[in-house]
Each structure stands twice: as structure tokens, then as C-alpha cells.
Amino acid sequence: HAEIDGAMTNQACARKLLQRYGASLRRALDMQMDGSAAKALTVALAMVEAGFSLEDELHLCALLHALCAHVRDSCRTRMRIPVPEGALLYGVMDEEEVLEDGEVFVRFSHAAQEVHCMQLPPSGTRVLVGRSPSLHPGDVRVLRLVHSPALSHLQDVVVFPSRGVRPHPSEMSGGDLDGDQFFVIWDASLRPCSTFENLRAMDYTAPTPVIKENGVTVDDIKEFFIGYMRTANV
């Protein structure tokens, strides 16, 4: 929270906060309002970069107060704890068949590098990869980050191999590549030791579907809905 508090008095901290969290807050405001509040955050970042005083510009202070409140509430209610040496990315498959089992590829666009200051570690670094929620000990996997020129056209996504006994996304809480987001963390303080081996992933094989010989009725739909509501406790 020191970074959040510092944003109200320090120009550099304010710029860093707006760059890091402004995008997520803009998306949230766009969904709730007509977009004018979201555009105001863009204006706030421009004002900070232009050198407007945080003490004298009341409009800018009000915007920063709103952003700080959003970040604190997000950490408190949704446990969104920022990890600077990490990213939340959509998963895609390696159609070039370059990656081996146990490898992933990530490359950031110039915009991500400039705005979010994203810098990847050297090729061969072990990284944590998973998705939310991760409830089973095997849901979070330790994979090897590799840099491959053949996949350089894929940016701001995490690329999983098409080889292997079981797809890595499936090992992570039964995920797939139809729009799931995965976190990739290369922070050395959060990575397991070099001798760590991945725990056995949970079996997320779907049960055999029930075949209705006479078609699905309204009573079937009601029964399915009630059963879903009873078991959706996570």
C-alpha cells in the first residue's frame, strides 16, 4: 500500500500507478458508465506526464483518489495482488509445433513493454503458470520459458505446446484454449526451488453425458438447473 499512498504526493508514483492499474479501471468504468469517467483516467495520465502539480490540481487529485480506492477495493474483495514480474495472458496453441512438452513461449508487444514496463527473463527460466481458481496442488505448473523466433508473431499471449501426453492448460484447473486466461510469474521469490517437481495434476475428465432417447424436456432442464445450483459452491 506504500505505492498507493505515495501516488497522492509523488509524481513518479502517480504515473506508475496510472500506468499499471489505469487500464483495468478504465475497462470497469466503461462497463458501468458511458465512458466519460474512463476517458478521464487517460486525461489524468496525460496531466501527470505533462507535469501538473498533484497538490494544486484538484481535478487530478480527485481522479487519483478514485483510482487508489479502486485498487484497494480490488485487493480486498477479489484478492487481486499485483505481481510486477508476472502477467495475465490469454492462452493459445503452438501451431508451428516448435515447443516441447513442459515449455511455454511469451513475447510482449512494444506497447506492453513501454506502458507496463514488462521485461521477460532469459530463455530457459522456470516460470509459474496457472489459472484461477487453483484449488488442487497440481493446478499450478512450473514450466520452462523459451524464446523462439518462429513464434515471435504471437505477442501478449502465452503459447502452450501442441505436444505431450496431456495439454498443459487441462492440467491447470481443467482449462482449455477457448478464451481462458493464465497467469505467468517469473518473480524469483515466488518460484519453487530448482529441484521442485510438478505434482500430479487432477483429473478433470468430464463425465459421460446422459443421452435422452426422447429428447430434452422442460423437466430435464429444471432438474439440471437445480442440480447445478446445489453443487456450484466454489
PDB file of C-alpha atoms in Angstrom:
ATOM      1  CA  HIS A   1       0.000   0.000   0.000  1.00  0.00           C
ATOM      2  CA  ALA A   2       3.006   2.309   0.214  1.00  0.00           C
ATOM      3  CA  GLU A   3       2.925   2.673  -3.561  1.00  0.00           C
ATOM      4  CA  ILE A   4      -0.772   3.640  -3.450  1.00  0.00           C
ATOM      5  CA  ASP A   5      -0.234   6.191  -0.683  1.00  0.00           C
ATOM      6  CA  GLY A   6       2.793   7.628  -2.470  1.00  0.00           C
ATOM      7  CA  ALA A   7       0.748   8.262  -5.613  1.00  0.00           C
ATOM      8  CA  MET A   8      -1.065  11.122  -3.877  1.00  0.00           C
ATOM      9  CA  THR A   9       2.120  13.092  -3.249  1.00  0.00           C
ATOM     10  CA  ASN A  10       4.786  11.806  -5.625  1.00  0.00           C
ATOM     11  CA  GLN A  11       4.670  12.463  -9.366  1.00  0.00           C
ATOM     12  CA  ALA A  12       6.616   9.315 -10.295  1.00  0.00           C
ATOM     13  CA  CYS A  13       4.445   7.079  -8.086  1.00  0.00           C
ATOM     14  CA  ALA A  14       1.282   8.591  -9.566  1.00  0.00           C
ATOM     15  CA  ARG A  15       2.494   7.913 -13.114  1.00  0.00           C
ATOM     16  CA  LYS A  16       3.394   4.319 -12.224  1.00  0.00           C
ATOM     17  CA  LEU A  17       0.014   3.717 -10.581  1.00  0.00           C
ATOM     18  CA  LEU A  18      -1.922   5.111 -13.548  1.00  0.00           C
ATOM     19  CA  GLN A  19       0.091   3.040 -15.998  1.00  0.00           C
ATOM     20  CA  ARG A  20      -0.251  -0.185 -14.042  1.00  0.00           C
ATOM     21  CA  TYR A  21      -3.875  -0.041 -12.900  1.00  0.00           C
ATOM     22  CA  GLY A  22      -5.475   2.546 -15.143  1.00  0.00           C
ATOM     23  CA  ALA A  23      -6.307   0.079 -17.937  1.00  0.00           C
ATOM     24  CA  SER A  24      -8.277  -2.297 -15.683  1.00  0.00           C
ATOM     25  CA  LEU A  25     -10.182   0.571 -14.068  1.00  0.00           C
ATOM     26  CA  ARG A  26     -10.989   2.074 -17.461  1.00  0.00           C
ATOM     27  CA  ARG A  27     -12.500  -1.239 -18.577  1.00  0.00           C
ATOM     28  CA  ALA A  28     -14.555  -1.443 -15.364  1.00  0.00           C
ATOM     29  CA  LEU A  29     -15.844   2.096 -15.776  1.00  0.00           C
ATOM     30  CA  ASP A  30     -16.678   1.528 -19.454  1.00  0.00           C
ATOM     31  CA  MET A  31     -18.945  -1.354 -18.403  1.00  0.00           C
ATOM     32  CA  GLN A  32     -20.703   0.696 -15.722  1.00  0.00           C
ATOM     33  CA  MET A  33     -20.886   4.164 -17.262  1.00  0.00           C
ATOM     34  CA  ASP A  34     -20.974   5.964 -20.589  1.00  0.00           C
ATOM     35  CA  GLY A  35     -17.208   6.012 -20.926  1.00  0.00           C
ATOM     36  CA  SER A  36     -16.645   9.601 -19.809  1.00  0.00           C
ATOM     37  CA  ALA A  37     -15.144   8.531 -16.469  1.00  0.00           C
ATOM     38  CA  ALA A  38     -12.878   6.060 -18.227  1.00  0.00           C
ATOM     39  CA  LYS A  39     -11.616   8.768 -20.572  1.00  0.00           C
ATOM     40  CA  ALA A  40     -10.898  10.951 -17.545  1.00  0.00           C
ATOM     41  CA  LEU A  41      -8.239   8.471 -16.415  1.00  0.00           C
ATOM     42  CA  THR A  42      -6.483   8.843 -19.745  1.00  0.00           C
ATOM     43  CA  VAL A  43      -6.561  12.580 -19.188  1.00  0.00           C
ATOM     44  CA  ALA A  44      -5.151  12.098 -15.676  1.00  0.00           C
ATOM     45  CA  LEU A  45      -2.178  10.140 -17.012  1.00  0.00           C
ATOM     46  CA  ALA A  46      -1.541  12.825 -19.622  1.00  0.00           C
ATOM     47  CA  MET A  47      -1.701  15.522 -16.939  1.00  0.00           C
ATOM     48  CA  VAL A  48       0.794  13.681 -14.716  1.00  0.00           C
ATOM     49  CA  GLU A  49       3.186  13.148 -17.605  1.00  0.00           C
ATOM     50  CA  ALA A  50       2.847  16.819 -18.545  1.00  0.00           C
ATOM     51  CA  GLY A  51       3.972  17.836 -15.065  1.00  0.00           C
ATOM     52  CA  PHE A  52       0.731  19.117 -13.476  1.00  0.00           C
ATOM     53  CA  SER A  53       1.074  19.552  -9.714  1.00  0.00           C
ATOM     54  CA  LEU A  54      -0.622  16.922  -7.562  1.00  0.00           C
ATOM     55  CA  GLU A  55      -1.128  19.484  -4.807  1.00  0.00           C
ATOM     56  CA  ASP A  56      -2.629  22.323  -6.836  1.00  0.00           C
ATOM     57  CA  GLU A  57      -4.731  20.440  -9.420  1.00  0.00           C
ATOM     58  CA  LEU A  58      -7.896  19.398  -7.561  1.00  0.00           C
ATOM     59  CA  HIS A  59      -9.363  17.521 -10.546  1.00  0.00           C
ATOM     60  CA  LEU A  60      -6.248  15.391 -10.858  1.00  0.00           C
ATOM     61  CA  CYS A  61      -6.257  14.657  -7.110  1.00  0.00           C
ATOM     62  CA  ALA A  62      -9.884  13.508  -7.303  1.00  0.00           C
ATOM     63  CA  LEU A  63      -9.057  11.094 -10.130  1.00  0.00           C
ATOM     64  CA  LEU A  64      -6.103   9.676  -8.221  1.00  0.00           C
ATOM     65  CA  HIS A  65      -8.268   9.223  -5.115  1.00  0.00           C
ATOM     66  CA  ALA A  66     -10.770   7.240  -7.208  1.00  0.00           C
ATOM     67  CA  LEU A  67      -8.018   5.047  -8.663  1.00  0.00           C
ATOM     68  CA  CYS A  68      -6.462   4.379  -5.243  1.00  0.00           C
ATOM     69  CA  ALA A  69      -9.860   3.408  -3.842  1.00  0.00           C
ATOM     70  CA  HIS A  70     -10.406   1.029  -6.776  1.00  0.00           C
ATOM     71  CA  VAL A  71      -7.030  -0.667  -6.290  1.00  0.00           C
ATOM     72  CA  ARG A  72      -7.540  -1.109  -2.539  1.00  0.00           C
ATOM     73  CA  ASP A  73     -11.054  -2.499  -3.049  1.00  0.00           C
ATOM     74  CA  SER A  74      -9.808  -4.899  -5.737  1.00  0.00           C
ATOM     75  CA  CYS A  75      -7.102  -6.235  -3.403  1.00  0.00           C
ATOM     76  CA  ARG A  76      -9.545  -6.571  -0.512  1.00  0.00           C
ATOM     77  CA  THR A  77     -12.568  -8.144  -2.245  1.00  0.00           C
ATOM     78  CA  ARG A  78     -11.056 -10.039  -5.173  1.00  0.00           C
ATOM     79  CA  MET A  79      -7.529 -10.703  -3.890  1.00  0.00           C
ATOM     80  CA  ARG A  80      -6.015  -9.095  -6.979  1.00  0.00           C
ATOM     81  CA  ILE A  81      -2.490  -8.756  -5.671  1.00  0.00           C
ATOM     82  CA  PRO A  82      -0.207  -7.219  -8.310  1.00  0.00           C
ATOM     83  CA  VAL A  83       2.949  -9.161  -9.181  1.00  0.00           C
ATOM     84  CA  PRO A  84       5.286  -6.856 -11.138  1.00  0.00           C
ATOM     85  CA  GLU A  85       7.281  -9.774 -12.567  1.00  0.00           C
ATOM     86  CA  GLY A  86       4.222 -11.553 -13.906  1.00  0.00           C
ATOM     87  CA  ALA A  87       1.397 -11.227 -16.400  1.00  0.00           C
ATOM     88  CA  LEU A  88      -2.169 -12.424 -17.013  1.00  0.00           C
ATOM     89  CA  LEU A  89      -2.436 -13.592 -20.613  1.00  0.00           C
ATOM     90  CA  TYR A  90      -4.790 -15.437 -22.943  1.00  0.00           C
ATOM     91  CA  GLY A  91      -3.580 -18.911 -23.844  1.00  0.00           C
ATOM     92  CA  VAL A  92      -3.057 -20.093 -27.420  1.00  0.00           C
ATOM     93  CA  MET A  93      -1.644 -23.259 -29.005  1.00  0.00           C
ATOM     94  CA  ASP A  94       1.691 -23.634 -30.750  1.00  0.00           C
ATOM     95  CA  GLU A  95       0.534 -24.432 -34.294  1.00  0.00           C
ATOM     96  CA  GLU A  96       4.133 -24.380 -35.531  1.00  0.00           C
ATOM     97  CA  GLU A  97       4.965 -27.390 -33.305  1.00  0.00           C
ATOM     98  CA  VAL A  98       8.102 -25.675 -32.036  1.00  0.00           C
ATOM     99  CA  LEU A  99       7.591 -26.091 -28.290  1.00  0.00           C
ATOM    100  CA  GLU A 100       8.295 -29.310 -26.464  1.00  0.00           C
ATOM    101  CA  ASP A 101       6.282 -30.688 -23.583  1.00  0.00           C
ATOM    102  CA  GLY A 102       6.981 -28.584 -20.476  1.00  0.00           C
ATOM    103  CA  GLU A 103       7.764 -25.373 -22.396  1.00  0.00           C
ATOM    104  CA  VAL A 104       5.867 -22.115 -22.934  1.00  0.00           C
ATOM    105  CA  PHE A 105       6.516 -19.047 -25.055  1.00  0.00           C
ATOM    106  CA  VAL A 106       5.720 -15.444 -24.175  1.00  0.00           C
ATOM    107  CA  ARG A 107       6.577 -12.260 -26.024  1.00  0.00           C
ATOM    108  CA  PHE A 108       5.342  -8.786 -25.165  1.00  0.00           C
ATOM    109  CA  SER A 109       4.461  -6.129 -27.704  1.00  0.00           C
ATOM    110  CA  HIS A 110       6.277  -2.786 -27.712  1.00  0.00           C
ATOM    111  CA  ALA A 111       3.185  -1.172 -26.170  1.00  0.00           C
ATOM    112  CA  ALA A 112       3.200  -3.605 -23.234  1.00  0.00           C
ATOM    113  CA  GLN A 113       6.905  -3.085 -22.700  1.00  0.00           C
ATOM    114  CA  GLU A 114       6.584   0.695 -22.688  1.00  0.00           C
ATOM    115  CA  VAL A 115       3.326   1.120 -20.773  1.00  0.00           C
ATOM    116  CA  HIS A 116       3.634  -1.726 -18.277  1.00  0.00           C
ATOM    117  CA  CYS A 117       7.455  -1.991 -18.259  1.00  0.00           C
ATOM    118  CA  MET A 118       7.247  -5.731 -18.943  1.00  0.00           C
ATOM    119  CA  GLN A 119      10.623  -7.428 -19.258  1.00  0.00           C
ATOM    120  CA  LEU A 120      10.971 -11.197 -19.602  1.00  0.00           C
ATOM    121  CA  PRO A 121      13.764 -13.279 -18.041  1.00  0.00           C
ATOM    122  CA  PRO A 122      16.308 -15.208 -20.165  1.00  0.00           C
ATOM    123  CA  SER A 123      15.262 -18.234 -22.186  1.00  0.00           C
ATOM    124  CA  GLY A 124      15.248 -21.402 -20.114  1.00  0.00           C
ATOM    125  CA  THR A 125      13.947 -19.729 -16.933  1.00  0.00           C
ATOM    126  CA  ARG A 126      11.466 -21.763 -14.909  1.00  0.00           C
ATOM    127  CA  VAL A 127       8.177 -19.903 -14.515  1.00  0.00           C
ATOM    128  CA  LEU A 128       4.929 -20.480 -12.649  1.00  0.00           C
ATOM    129  CA  VAL A 129       1.886 -20.903 -14.876  1.00  0.00           C
ATOM    130  CA  GLY A 130      -1.709 -21.393 -13.764  1.00  0.00           C
ATOM    131  CA  ARG A 131      -5.235 -20.059 -13.857  1.00  0.00           C
ATOM    132  CA  SER A 132      -7.913 -19.097 -11.378  1.00  0.00           C
ATOM    133  CA  PRO A 133      -9.236 -20.739  -9.370  1.00  0.00           C
ATOM    134  CA  SER A 134      -6.326 -23.020  -8.432  1.00  0.00           C
ATOM    135  CA  LEU A 135      -7.705 -25.329  -5.745  1.00  0.00           C
ATOM    136  CA  HIS A 136      -5.678 -28.509  -6.309  1.00  0.00           C
ATOM    137  CA  PRO A 137      -1.915 -28.642  -5.526  1.00  0.00           C
ATOM    138  CA  GLY A 138      -1.255 -29.715  -9.119  1.00  0.00           C
ATOM    139  CA  ASP A 139      -3.199 -26.843 -10.698  1.00  0.00           C
ATOM    140  CA  VAL A 140      -0.143 -24.559 -10.743  1.00  0.00           C
ATOM    141  CA  ARG A 141       2.616 -25.823 -13.038  1.00  0.00           C
ATOM    142  CA  VAL A 142       6.302 -24.998 -13.261  1.00  0.00           C
ATOM    143  CA  LEU A 143       7.239 -24.761 -16.953  1.00  0.00           C
ATOM    144  CA  ARG A 144      10.284 -23.615 -18.880  1.00  0.00           C
ATOM    145  CA  LEU A 145      10.072 -20.283 -20.670  1.00  0.00           C
ATOM    146  CA  VAL A 146      11.727 -20.382 -24.093  1.00  0.00           C
ATOM    147  CA  HIS A 147      12.294 -17.698 -26.726  1.00  0.00           C
ATOM    148  CA  SER A 148      11.625 -18.886 -30.272  1.00  0.00           C
ATOM    149  CA  PRO A 149      11.862 -16.662 -33.383  1.00  0.00           C
ATOM    150  CA  ALA A 150       9.335 -18.923 -35.118  1.00  0.00           C
ATOM    151  CA  LEU A 151       6.667 -17.770 -32.643  1.00  0.00           C
ATOM    152  CA  SER A 152       7.653 -14.103 -32.463  1.00  0.00           C
ATOM    153  CA  HIS A 153       4.475 -13.044 -34.287  1.00  0.00           C
ATOM    154  CA  LEU A 154       2.442 -14.135 -31.238  1.00  0.00           C
ATOM    155  CA  GLN A 155       2.503 -11.250 -28.770  1.00  0.00           C
ATOM    156  CA  ASP A 156       0.860 -10.587 -25.404  1.00  0.00           C
ATOM    157  CA  VAL A 157      -0.309 -14.217 -25.139  1.00  0.00           C
ATOM    158  CA  VAL A 158       1.116 -17.370 -23.556  1.00  0.00           C
ATOM    159  CA  VAL A 159       1.764 -20.115 -26.099  1.00  0.00           C
ATOM    160  CA  PHE A 160       1.410 -23.739 -24.992  1.00  0.00           C
ATOM    161  CA  PRO A 161       2.924 -26.729 -26.805  1.00  0.00           C
ATOM    162  CA  SER A 162       0.809 -28.968 -29.009  1.00  0.00           C
ATOM    163  CA  ARG A 163       2.924 -31.947 -27.979  1.00  0.00           C
ATOM    164  CA  GLY A 164       2.804 -34.055 -24.850  1.00  0.00           C
ATOM    165  CA  VAL A 165       0.666 -36.665 -23.157  1.00  0.00           C
ATOM    166  CA  ARG A 166      -1.776 -34.111 -21.739  1.00  0.00           C
ATOM    167  CA  PRO A 167      -2.282 -30.447 -22.666  1.00  0.00           C
ATOM    168  CA  HIS A 168      -0.824 -28.120 -20.045  1.00  0.00           C
ATOM    169  CA  PRO A 169      -3.979 -25.920 -19.952  1.00  0.00           C
ATOM    170  CA  SER A 170      -6.002 -29.003 -18.993  1.00  0.00           C
ATOM    171  CA  GLU A 171      -3.605 -29.628 -16.099  1.00  0.00           C
ATOM    172  CA  MET A 172      -4.424 -26.185 -14.730  1.00  0.00           C
ATOM    173  CA  SER A 173      -7.898 -26.464 -13.188  1.00  0.00           C
ATOM    174  CA  GLY A 174      -9.174 -28.198 -16.316  1.00  0.00           C
ATOM    175  CA  GLY A 175      -8.548 -25.181 -18.546  1.00  0.00           C
ATOM    176  CA  ASP A 176      -8.550 -25.011 -22.322  1.00  0.00           C
ATOM    177  CA  LEU A 177      -7.755 -22.527 -25.072  1.00  0.00           C
ATOM    178  CA  ASP A 178     -11.220 -21.159 -25.853  1.00  0.00           C
ATOM    179  CA  GLY A 179     -10.573 -17.835 -24.117  1.00  0.00           C
ATOM    180  CA  ASP A 180      -9.075 -18.856 -20.773  1.00  0.00           C
ATOM    181  CA  GLN A 181      -6.541 -16.533 -19.168  1.00  0.00           C
ATOM    182  CA  PHE A 182      -3.395 -17.847 -17.483  1.00  0.00           C
ATOM    183  CA  PHE A 183      -1.002 -16.131 -15.107  1.00  0.00           C
ATOM    184  CA  VAL A 184       2.709 -16.402 -15.855  1.00  0.00           C
ATOM    185  CA  ILE A 185       5.032 -15.467 -12.974  1.00  0.00           C
ATOM    186  CA  TRP A 186       8.799 -15.231 -13.224  1.00  0.00           C
ATOM    187  CA  ASP A 187       9.394 -13.483  -9.890  1.00  0.00           C
ATOM    188  CA  ALA A 188      12.322 -15.366  -8.344  1.00  0.00           C
ATOM    189  CA  SER A 189      10.887 -15.007  -4.827  1.00  0.00           C
ATOM    190  CA  LEU A 190       7.701 -16.845  -5.869  1.00  0.00           C
ATOM    191  CA  ARG A 191       9.257 -19.640  -7.922  1.00  0.00           C
ATOM    192  CA  PRO A 192       9.923 -23.034  -6.295  1.00  0.00           C
ATOM    193  CA  CYS A 193      13.488 -24.273  -5.879  1.00  0.00           C
ATOM    194  CA  SER A 194      15.301 -25.813  -8.825  1.00  0.00           C
ATOM    195  CA  THR A 195      14.692 -29.351  -7.535  1.00  0.00           C
ATOM    196  CA  PHE A 196      10.901 -28.927  -7.376  1.00  0.00           C
ATOM    197  CA  GLU A 197       8.871 -31.350  -9.484  1.00  0.00           C
ATOM    198  CA  ASN A 198       5.307 -30.679 -10.582  1.00  0.00           C
ATOM    199  CA  LEU A 199       2.707 -32.524  -8.548  1.00  0.00           C
ATOM    200  CA  ARG A 200       0.336 -34.816 -10.359  1.00  0.00           C
ATOM    201  CA  ALA A 201      -2.431 -32.761 -11.949  1.00  0.00           C
ATOM    202  CA  MET A 202      -6.010 -33.500 -11.022  1.00  0.00           C
ATOM    203  CA  ASP A 203      -8.109 -35.495 -13.484  1.00  0.00           C
ATOM    204  CA  TYR A 204     -10.671 -33.099 -14.897  1.00  0.00           C
ATOM    205  CA  THR A 205     -12.142 -35.565 -17.412  1.00  0.00           C
ATOM    206  CA  ALA A 206     -15.770 -34.701 -17.986  1.00  0.00           C
ATOM    207  CA  PRO A 207     -18.353 -37.372 -17.085  1.00  0.00           C
ATOM    208  CA  THR A 208     -20.121 -39.245 -19.855  1.00  0.00           C
ATOM    209  CA  PRO A 209     -23.099 -37.155 -20.994  1.00  0.00           C
ATOM    210  CA  VAL A 210     -26.593 -38.521 -20.426  1.00  0.00           C
ATOM    211  CA  ILE A 211     -28.361 -39.391 -23.655  1.00  0.00           C
ATOM    212  CA  LYS A 212     -32.099 -38.711 -23.683  1.00  0.00           C
ATOM    213  CA  GLU A 213     -33.843 -41.063 -26.098  1.00  0.00           C
ATOM    214  CA  ASN A 214     -36.988 -38.923 -26.274  1.00  0.00           C
ATOM    215  CA  GLY A 215     -35.236 -35.565 -26.309  1.00  0.00           C
ATOM    216  CA  VAL A 216     -34.722 -32.986 -23.580  1.00  0.00           C
ATOM    217  CA  THR A 217     -37.870 -31.836 -21.776  1.00  0.00           C
ATOM    218  CA  VAL A 218     -38.594 -28.800 -19.628  1.00  0.00           C
ATOM    219  CA  ASP A 219     -38.439 -31.012 -16.520  1.00  0.00           C
ATOM    220  CA  ASP A 220     -34.925 -32.126 -17.564  1.00  0.00           C
ATOM    221  CA  ILE A 221     -33.839 -28.509 -17.822  1.00  0.00           C
ATOM    222  CA  LYS A 222     -35.284 -27.724 -14.392  1.00  0.00           C
ATOM    223  CA  GLU A 223     -33.550 -30.746 -12.838  1.00  0.00           C
ATOM    224  CA  PHE A 224     -30.220 -29.784 -14.410  1.00  0.00           C
ATOM    225  CA  PHE A 225     -30.507 -26.171 -13.239  1.00  0.00           C
ATOM    226  CA  ILE A 226     -31.378 -27.159  -9.655  1.00  0.00           C
ATOM    227  CA  GLY A 227     -28.524 -29.666  -9.578  1.00  0.00           C
ATOM    228  CA  TYR A 228     -26.115 -27.028 -10.840  1.00  0.00           C
ATOM    229  CA  MET A 229     -27.181 -24.524  -8.182  1.00  0.00           C
ATOM    230  CA  ARG A 230     -26.734 -27.158  -5.440  1.00  0.00           C
ATOM    231  CA  THR A 231     -23.192 -28.087  -6.481  1.00  0.00           C
ATOM    232  CA  ALA A 232     -21.835 -24.659  -7.563  1.00  0.00           C
ATOM    233  CA  ASN A 233     -20.380 -23.849  -4.158  1.00  0.00           C
ATOM    234  CA  VAL A 234     -16.790 -22.961  -5.104  1.00  0.00           C
TER     235      VAL A 234
END
